[in-house]
Each structure stands twice: as structure tokens, then as C-alpha cells.
PDB file of C-alpha atoms and ligand atoms in Angstrom:
ATOM      1  CA  MET A   1       8.021  -4.005  15.966  1.00 90.00           C
ATOM      2  CA  ASN A   2       5.101  -5.905  14.447  1.00 97.00           C
ATOM      3  CA  PRO A   3       5.797  -8.186  11.449  1.00 98.00           C
ATOM      4  CA  VAL A   4       3.832  -5.920   9.143  1.00 98.00           C
ATOM      5  CA  ILE A   5       4.843  -4.090   5.961  1.00 98.00           C
ATOM      6  CA  VAL A   6       2.507  -1.209   5.226  1.00 98.00           C
ATOM      7  CA  ALA A   7       1.586  -0.769   1.541  1.00 98.00           C
ATOM      8  CA  LEU A   8       1.626   2.991   0.935  1.00 98.00           C
ATOM      9  CA  ASP A   9      -0.956   3.114  -1.864  1.00 98.00           C
ATOM     10  CA  ILE A  10      -1.887   6.650  -0.850  1.00 97.00           C
ATOM     11  CA  SER A  11      -0.958  10.260  -1.587  1.00 97.00           C
ATOM     12  CA  LEU A  12       2.522  11.498  -0.778  1.00 96.00           C
ATOM     13  CA  LEU A  13       1.413  13.759   2.064  1.00 96.00           C
ATOM     14  CA  LYS A  14      -0.628  11.014   3.661  1.00 97.00           C
ATOM     15  CA  ALA A  15       2.251   8.537   3.227  1.00 98.00           C
ATOM     16  CA  LEU A  16       4.718  10.842   4.978  1.00 97.00           C
ATOM     17  CA  ASP A  17       2.346  11.302   7.916  1.00 98.00           C
ATOM     18  CA  LEU A  18       1.767   7.571   8.154  1.00 98.00           C
ATOM     19  CA  VAL A  19       5.444   6.551   8.089  1.00 98.00           C
ATOM     20  CA  LYS A  20       6.210   9.012  10.876  1.00 98.00           C
ATOM     21  CA  MET A  21       3.344   7.592  12.918  1.00 98.00           C
ATOM     22  CA  LEU A  22       4.209   3.924  12.333  1.00 98.00           C
ATOM     23  CA  ARG A  23       8.017   3.920  12.055  1.00 97.00           C
ATOM     24  CA  GLU A  24       8.599   2.173  15.419  1.00 97.00           C
ATOM     25  CA  LYS A  25       5.610  -0.130  15.098  1.00 98.00           C
ATOM     26  CA  VAL A  26       6.057  -1.896  11.746  1.00 98.00           C
ATOM     27  CA  ALA A  27       8.853  -3.696   9.916  1.00 98.00           C
ATOM     28  CA  GLY A  28       8.767  -1.571   6.793  1.00 98.00           C
ATOM     29  CA  PHE A  29       6.874   0.094   3.995  1.00 98.00           C
ATOM     30  CA  LYS A  30       5.997  -0.895   0.431  1.00 98.00           C
ATOM     31  CA  ILE A  31       6.037   1.767  -2.276  1.00 98.00           C
ATOM     32  CA  GLY A  32       4.480   1.356  -5.713  1.00 98.00           C
ATOM     33  CA  TRP A  33       4.070   3.182  -8.987  1.00 97.00           C
ATOM     34  CA  GLU A  34       1.601   5.713  -7.638  1.00 95.00           C
ATOM     35  CA  LEU A  35       3.865   7.153  -4.951  1.00 97.00           C
ATOM     36  CA  ILE A  36       6.898   7.169  -7.236  1.00 97.00           C
ATOM     37  CA  PHE A  37       4.933   9.018  -9.936  1.00 97.00           C
ATOM     38  CA  GLU A  38       3.852  11.565  -7.367  1.00 96.00           C
ATOM     39  CA  GLY A  39       7.060  11.986  -5.358  1.00 94.00           C
ATOM     40  CA  GLY A  40       9.708  11.006  -7.896  1.00 96.00           C
ATOM     41  CA  ILE A  41      12.383   8.408  -7.252  1.00 96.00           C
ATOM     42  CA  SER A  42      13.718  10.462  -4.302  1.00 97.00           C
ATOM     43  CA  ILE A  43      10.651   9.335  -2.360  1.00 98.00           C
ATOM     44  CA  VAL A  44      12.459   6.003  -1.913  1.00 98.00           C
ATOM     45  CA  SER A  45      15.249   7.750   0.028  1.00 98.00           C
ATOM     46  CA  GLU A  46      12.769   9.876   1.945  1.00 98.00           C
ATOM     47  CA  ILE A  47      10.693   6.930   3.168  1.00 98.00           C
ATOM     48  CA  SER A  48      13.863   4.868   3.827  1.00 98.00           C
ATOM     49  CA  ARG A  49      14.705   7.335   6.601  1.00 97.00           C
ATOM     50  CA  TYR A  50      11.762   5.897   8.520  1.00 97.00           C
ATOM     51  CA  GLY A  51      12.128   2.186   7.853  1.00 98.00           C
ATOM     52  CA  ASN A  52      12.845  -0.604   5.399  1.00 98.00           C
ATOM     53  CA  VAL A  53      11.434   0.120   1.960  1.00 98.00           C
ATOM     54  CA  ILE A  54      10.309  -2.520  -0.506  1.00 98.00           C
ATOM     55  CA  VAL A  55       9.793  -1.078  -3.970  1.00 98.00           C
ATOM     56  CA  ASP A  56       6.933  -2.825  -5.739  1.00 98.00           C
ATOM     57  CA  LEU A  57       7.075  -2.046  -9.455  1.00 98.00           C
ATOM     58  CA  LYS A  58       6.375  -5.696 -10.287  1.00 98.00           C
ATOM     59  CA  VAL A  59       9.217  -5.553 -12.759  1.00 98.00           C
ATOM     60  CA  ALA A  60       8.887  -7.874 -15.764  1.00 98.00           C
ATOM     61  CA  ASP A  61      11.684  -7.591 -18.319  1.00 97.00           C
ATOM     62  CA  VAL A  62      14.764  -9.430 -19.513  1.00 97.00           C
ATOM     63  CA  PRO A  63      17.214  -9.901 -16.628  1.00 96.00           C
ATOM     64  CA  HIS A  64      19.777  -7.247 -17.601  1.00 96.00           C
ATOM     65  CA  ILE A  65      17.099  -4.543 -17.875  1.00 97.00           C
ATOM     66  CA  ALA A  66      15.270  -5.714 -14.766  1.00 97.00           C
ATOM     67  CA  ASN A  67      18.549  -5.609 -12.826  1.00 97.00           C
ATOM     68  CA  ARG A  68      19.244  -2.042 -13.994  1.00 97.00           C
ATOM     69  CA  VAL A  69      15.822  -0.879 -12.793  1.00 97.00           C
ATOM     70  CA  ILE A  70      16.230  -2.661  -9.470  1.00 98.00           C
ATOM     71  CA  ASN A  71      19.721  -1.208  -8.946  1.00 97.00           C
ATOM     72  CA  LYS A  72      18.270   2.304  -9.310  1.00 97.00           C
ATOM     73  CA  VAL A  73      15.910   1.826  -6.377  1.00 97.00           C
ATOM     74  CA  ILE A  74      18.481   0.001  -4.250  1.00 98.00           C
ATOM     75  CA  GLU A  75      20.896   2.928  -4.781  1.00 98.00           C
ATOM     76  CA  LYS A  76      18.158   5.189  -3.392  1.00 98.00           C
ATOM     77  CA  GLY A  77      17.978   3.191  -0.180  1.00 98.00           C
ATOM     78  CA  ALA A  78      15.376   0.475  -0.766  1.00 98.00           C
ATOM     79  CA  CYS A  79      16.167  -2.873   0.804  1.00 98.00           C
ATOM     80  CA  CYS A  80      14.559  -4.714  -2.016  1.00 98.00           C
ATOM     81  CA  ALA A  81      12.315  -4.802  -5.036  1.00 98.00           C
ATOM     82  CA  ILE A  82       9.620  -7.091  -6.407  1.00 98.00           C
ATOM     83  CA  VAL A  83       9.719  -8.766  -9.830  1.00 98.00           C
ATOM     84  CA  HIS A  84       7.161 -10.925 -11.618  1.00 98.00           C
ATOM     85  CA  GLY A  85       7.786 -14.641 -11.244  1.00 98.00           C
ATOM     86  CA  PHE A  86       6.392 -15.484 -14.678  1.00 97.00           C
ATOM     87  CA  LEU A  87       9.831 -14.478 -15.964  1.00 97.00           C
ATOM     88  CA  TYR A  88      11.074 -17.817 -14.617  1.00 96.00           C
ATOM     89  CA  PRO A  89      13.558 -19.213 -15.539  1.00 96.00           C
ATOM     90  CA  SER A  90      14.851 -15.939 -17.024  1.00 96.00           C
ATOM     91  CA  LEU A  91      14.535 -14.079 -13.751  1.00 97.00           C
ATOM     92  CA  PRO A  92      16.875 -11.393 -12.505  1.00 97.00           C
ATOM     93  CA  ARG A  93      18.631 -12.802  -9.420  1.00 97.00           C
ATOM     94  CA  GLY A  94      20.095 -11.099  -6.382  1.00 97.00           C
ATOM     95  CA  GLU A  95      19.829 -10.721  -2.615  1.00 97.00           C
ATOM     96  CA  ASN A  96      17.565  -7.677  -3.035  1.00 98.00           C
ATOM     97  CA  ILE A  97      14.977  -9.382  -5.201  1.00 98.00           C
ATOM     98  CA  TYR A  98      11.563 -10.676  -4.184  1.00 98.00           C
ATOM     99  CA  VAL A  99       9.795 -12.843  -6.733  1.00 98.00           C
ATOM    100  CA  LEU A 100       5.998 -12.686  -6.970  1.00 98.00           C
ATOM    101  CA  ALA A 101       5.005 -16.320  -7.421  1.00 98.00           C
ATOM    102  CA  LYS A 102       1.260 -16.440  -6.747  1.00 98.00           C
ATOM    103  CA  MET A 103      -1.254 -13.637  -6.453  1.00 98.00           C
ATOM    104  CA  THR A 104      -4.117 -12.964  -4.073  1.00 98.00           C
ATOM    105  CA  ALA A 105      -6.560 -13.098  -7.006  1.00 98.00           C
ATOM    106  CA  PRO A 106      -6.875 -16.027  -9.465  1.00 98.00           C
ATOM    107  CA  THR A 107      -4.242 -15.864 -12.235  1.00 98.00           C
ATOM    108  CA  LEU A 108      -2.189 -18.262 -14.354  1.00 98.00           C
ATOM    109  CA  TYR A 109       0.293 -18.302 -11.468  1.00 98.00           C
ATOM    110  CA  ASP A 110      -2.077 -20.771  -9.802  1.00 98.00           C
ATOM    111  CA  GLU A 111      -0.958 -23.385 -12.333  1.00 98.00           C
ATOM    112  CA  VAL A 112       2.792 -22.831 -12.109  1.00 97.00           C
ATOM    113  CA  TRP A 113       3.695 -21.223  -8.764  1.00 98.00           C
ATOM    114  CA  GLU A 114       5.292 -24.344  -7.294  1.00 97.00           C
ATOM    115  CA  ARG A 115       7.599 -24.685 -10.290  1.00 97.00           C
ATOM    116  CA  ILE A 116       8.643 -21.061  -9.823  1.00 97.00           C
ATOM    117  CA  ILE A 117       9.561 -21.475  -6.152  1.00 97.00           C
ATOM    118  CA  GLU A 118      11.186 -24.900  -6.365  1.00 95.00           C
ATOM    119  CA  ASN A 119      14.291 -24.009  -8.355  1.00 88.00           C
ATOM    120  CA  VAL A 120      14.600 -20.292  -8.260  1.00 94.00           C
ATOM    121  CA  GLY A 121      18.261 -19.780  -7.271  1.00 94.00           C
ATOM    122  CA  GLU A 122      19.714 -16.823  -5.388  1.00 96.00           C
ATOM    123  CA  ILE A 123      16.996 -14.344  -4.507  1.00 98.00           C
ATOM    124  CA  ARG A 124      15.749 -12.770  -1.274  1.00 98.00           C
ATOM    125  CA  GLY A 125      12.346 -14.359  -1.120  1.00 98.00           C
ATOM    126  CA  PHE A 126       8.817 -14.680  -2.436  1.00 98.00           C
ATOM    127  CA  VAL A 127       5.585 -12.746  -2.451  1.00 98.00           C
ATOM    128  CA  LEU A 128       2.782 -15.243  -1.794  1.00 98.00           C
ATOM    129  CA  PRO A 129      -0.909 -14.693  -1.037  1.00 98.00           C
ATOM    130  CA  GLY A 130      -1.678 -13.997   2.601  1.00 98.00           C
ATOM    131  CA  ASN A 131      -5.394 -14.498   2.006  1.00 98.00           C
ATOM    132  CA  GLN A 132      -4.652 -18.172   1.208  1.00 98.00           C
ATOM    133  CA  PRO A 133      -2.570 -19.413   4.166  1.00 98.00           C
ATOM    134  CA  GLU A 134      -2.735 -23.015   2.974  1.00 98.00           C
ATOM    135  CA  PHE A 135      -0.393 -22.051   0.115  1.00 98.00           C
ATOM    136  CA  ILE A 136       1.959 -20.296   2.531  1.00 98.00           C
ATOM    137  CA  SER A 137       2.251 -23.521   4.557  1.00 98.00           C
ATOM    138  CA  ARG A 138       2.915 -25.487   1.397  1.00 98.00           C
ATOM    139  CA  ALA A 139       5.539 -22.989   0.236  1.00 98.00           C
ATOM    140  CA  ARG A 140       7.302 -22.964   3.609  1.00 98.00           C
ATOM    141  CA  LYS A 141       7.504 -26.776   3.549  1.00 98.00           C
ATOM    142  CA  ILE A 142       9.125 -26.641   0.114  1.00 98.00           C
ATOM    143  CA  LEU A 143      11.471 -23.748   0.913  1.00 98.00           C
ATOM    144  CA  GLY A 144      12.511 -24.350   4.513  1.00 97.00           C
ATOM    145  CA  CYS A 145      14.051 -21.165   5.906  1.00 98.00           C
ATOM    146  CA  LYS A 146      16.226 -20.473   2.854  1.00 97.00           C
ATOM    147  CA  TYR A 147      13.965 -17.650   1.584  1.00 98.00           C
ATOM    148  CA  ARG A 148      11.772 -14.954   3.050  1.00 98.00           C
ATOM    149  CA  ILE A 149       8.020 -15.046   2.447  1.00 98.00           C
ATOM    150  CA  ILE A 150       6.063 -11.781   2.459  1.00 99.00           C
ATOM    151  CA  SER A 151       2.318 -11.880   2.023  1.00 98.00           C
ATOM    152  CA  PRO A 152      -0.298  -9.348   0.907  1.00 98.00           C
ATOM    153  CA  GLY A 153      -4.051  -9.869   0.920  1.00 98.00           C
ATOM    154  CA  ILE A 154      -4.693  -9.170   4.591  1.00 98.00           C
ATOM    155  CA  GLY A 155      -7.719  -7.183   5.722  1.00 97.00           C
ATOM    156  CA  ALA A 156      -9.331  -5.626   2.644  1.00 96.00           C
ATOM    157  CA  GLN A 157      -8.710  -8.750   0.529  1.00 97.00           C
ATOM    158  CA  GLY A 158     -10.026 -11.162   3.123  1.00 96.00           C
ATOM    159  CA  GLY A 159      -6.933 -12.497   4.934  1.00 98.00           C
ATOM    160  CA  GLN A 160      -7.089 -12.464   8.730  1.00 98.00           C
ATOM    161  CA  PRO A 161      -4.250 -10.637  10.502  1.00 98.00           C
ATOM    162  CA  GLY A 162      -1.690 -13.213  11.667  1.00 98.00           C
ATOM    163  CA  ASN A 163      -2.913 -16.212   9.691  1.00 98.00           C
ATOM    164  CA  ALA A 164      -0.196 -15.997   7.021  1.00 98.00           C
ATOM    165  CA  LEU A 165       2.475 -15.528   9.716  1.00 98.00           C
ATOM    166  CA  ARG A 166       1.245 -18.572  11.573  1.00 98.00           C
ATOM    167  CA  ALA A 167       1.320 -20.525   8.292  1.00 98.00           C
ATOM    168  CA  GLY A 168       4.995 -19.636   7.701  1.00 98.00           C
ATOM    169  CA  ALA A 169       5.227 -16.090   6.319  1.00 98.00           C
ATOM    170  CA  ASP A 170       7.826 -13.684   7.677  1.00 98.00           C
ATOM    171  CA  PHE A 171       5.853 -10.497   7.112  1.00 98.00           C
ATOM    172  CA  GLU A 172       2.299  -9.586   6.202  1.00 98.00           C
ATOM    173  CA  ILE A 173       1.832  -6.755   3.685  1.00 98.00           C
ATOM    174  CA  VAL A 174      -1.159  -4.615   4.593  1.00 98.00           C
ATOM    175  CA  GLY A 175      -2.532  -1.584   2.795  1.00 98.00           C
ATOM    176  CA  ARG A 176      -6.077  -0.309   3.242  1.00 98.00           C
ATOM    177  CA  TYR A 177      -6.799  -2.122   6.508  1.00 98.00           C
ATOM    178  CA  VAL A 178      -4.027  -0.210   8.287  1.00 98.00           C
ATOM    179  CA  VAL A 179      -4.167   2.988   6.231  1.00 98.00           C
ATOM    180  CA  GLU A 180      -7.827   3.433   7.180  1.00 98.00           C
ATOM    181  CA  ASN A 181      -7.039   2.902  10.856  1.00 98.00           C
ATOM    182  CA  PRO A 182      -3.340   2.827  11.861  1.00 98.00           C
ATOM    183  CA  ASP A 183      -4.234   1.637  15.393  1.00 98.00           C
ATOM    184  CA  ARG A 184      -4.989  -1.729  13.792  1.00 98.00           C
ATOM    185  CA  VAL A 185      -1.247  -2.556  13.732  1.00 98.00           C
ATOM    186  CA  ALA A 186      -1.805  -3.529  17.369  1.00 97.00           C
ATOM    187  CA  GLU A 187      -3.599  -6.623  16.036  1.00 98.00           C
ATOM    188  CA  TRP A 188      -0.157  -8.037  15.157  1.00 98.00           C
ATOM    189  CA  THR A 189       1.218  -7.644  18.689  1.00 97.00           C
ATOM    190  CA  GLY A 190       3.083 -10.738  19.812  1.00 97.00           C
ATOM    191  CA  LEU A 191       3.296 -12.292  16.342  1.00 98.00           C
ATOM    192  CA  ARG A 192       6.737 -13.137  14.928  1.00 98.00           C
ATOM    193  CA  PRO A 193       8.281 -13.792  11.497  1.00 98.00           C
ATOM    194  CA  ALA A 194       8.656 -17.497  10.711  1.00 98.00           C
ATOM    195  CA  CYS A 195      12.330 -17.302   9.697  1.00 98.00           C
ATOM    196  CA  PHE A 196      13.802 -13.799   9.120  1.00 98.00           C
ATOM    197  CA  ASN A 197      13.750 -10.718  11.335  1.00 96.00           C
ATOM    198  CA  THR A 198      14.097  -8.153   8.556  1.00 97.00           C
ATOM    199  CA  PRO A 199      12.116  -7.802   5.334  1.00 97.00           C
TER     200      PRO A 199
HETATM  201  O1  3DU B 201      -5.378  -4.870  -0.368  1.00 84.65           O
HETATM  202  P1  3DU B 201      -4.463  -3.914   0.336  1.00 84.65           P
HETATM  203  O2  3DU B 201      -4.981  -2.527   0.449  1.00 84.65           O
HETATM  204  O3  3DU B 201      -3.998  -4.491   1.680  1.00 84.65           O
HETATM  205  O4  3DU B 201      -3.136  -3.750  -0.556  1.00 84.65           O
HETATM  206  C1  3DU B 201      -2.381  -4.849  -0.971  1.00 84.65           C
HETATM  207  C2  3DU B 201      -1.058  -4.444  -1.567  1.00 84.65           C
HETATM  208  O5  3DU B 201      -0.365  -5.631  -1.932  1.00 84.65           O
HETATM  209  C3  3DU B 201      -1.144  -3.579  -2.803  1.00 84.65           C
HETATM  210  O6  3DU B 201      -0.038  -2.678  -2.751  1.00 84.65           O
HETATM  211  C4  3DU B 201      -0.983  -4.552  -3.953  1.00 84.65           C
HETATM  212  O7  3DU B 201      -0.288  -4.009  -5.061  1.00 84.65           O
HETATM  213  C5  3DU B 201      -0.114  -5.658  -3.342  1.00 84.65           C
HETATM  214  N1  3DU B 201      -0.356  -6.987  -3.875  1.00 84.65           N
HETATM  215  C6  3DU B 201      -1.596  -7.574  -3.843  1.00 84.65           C
HETATM  216  O8  3DU B 201      -2.560  -6.955  -3.333  1.00 84.65           O
HETATM  217  C7  3DU B 201      -1.748  -8.872  -4.358  1.00 84.65           C
HETATM  218  C8  3DU B 201      -0.705  -9.536  -4.883  1.00 84.65           C
HETATM  219  O9  3DU B 201      -0.853 -10.767  -5.315  1.00 84.65           O
HETATM  220  C9  3DU B 201       0.543  -8.928  -4.922  1.00 84.65           C
HETATM  221  C10 3DU B 201       0.687  -7.648  -4.413  1.00 84.65           C
END
């Protein structure tokens, strides 16, 4: 198993082929709006048969509504779901929740991401930019091994495979770079999560 989560930003048919091909080789799959619109919510259960599923709807609502949405996808078999960190301090909390704290592209998160991660409370972990490993190192120093770090931005967005893991991430999230050529997962051979073995 390579410490990679494949972002399935592709058609349903292509996604099903890919998860069958990669099920033994990667740590999990990330599903977003596009696949859920195409396959319906049952696609979460379908893909969960092949591996851990992170549902990325980048939820941003008051905690009681956010928690209701997240519970729907957890009931369908997802391990976890991603919410926007700008909700801080009024974040939904829970062991299934990843908080997006800084993006791969410039945003207002750049000014506040450390405040978001420093006092977040009980959540599963953070989404932090894998194309900027220096911030992953900084985050891991602040967090220790209390939270998972998962990191997009590898390949198509400029991050080098493995650099975020070496800086302290647990898993790298990769879409186009692996979708275009699934053999590329071999580039993660021998790399390990910094702290947690499951996404
Ligand atoms: O660039 P890729 O094709 O590897 O896809 C990256 C995925 O990670 C995609 O699903 C996108 O929604 C997600 N993501 C970012 O790209 C950047 C972020 O800051 C957060 C999530």
C-alpha cells in the first residue's frame, strides 16, 4: 500500500475501473461533488467496497447542519469528510472530520491557517498543501502526531511525489497525475505516513 489517496475527479465509469485497478496499491480514494452528482450518494458505498473513502464536499455551514451532512456520508461507508476551516471556531467536530486549513493556491487561509490548526479540538486531521512542503513541516511541528495531515497539490499542481510525506504528511492526495497514468503510483513505493497508517 502506497500512502496515496486518489482524487476521483473523473466520470463514474472511469472511477470504477480505476478503483478496481488501484485497490491494493493505494490507501484510499477521494470523492467530490462531480462523482456524487453523477452516481448519487450510493457511489460512496460502492467505492467504499474497494478502499477507504474520503468525501470532499468542502462543507461550510453552521455545525449542526454540517454534522448532519457529514453523518449522511459516514452512514454510507465513508471514513471521513472534509470541511472548510474558515468556519473556525464554529467548526463541526468529530473523529471523521478533516479540516481544510490552507489551500494549494493563494487564499485568505494563508493569513490565518496557523490559528485554525493550533486550537482546533477533536477532529481527525487537516488538509494542507502538498505543493508547499515547508508548511507541512511547520504544521507537523505544531501538531505533533495528534492529528492526521493529508495533502493535495502533487503532480499537476507542482508538488513532487513524496515531498509532503517527507515533510510530515500522512498521505498525499493525487488526482490527474495518477488518473492520467495509474502506473505512477509506483513512485510512492517505500514511502510511509508520518504518523497514522490509515486515512
Ligand atoms: O490537482 P489534482 O488533479 O491532483 O487534484 C487535486 C484534488 O485535491 C482535487 O480533488 C481538489 O479538489 C483537491 N484539493 C486541491 O486541489 C487543493 C486544495 O487546497 C484542497 C483540495
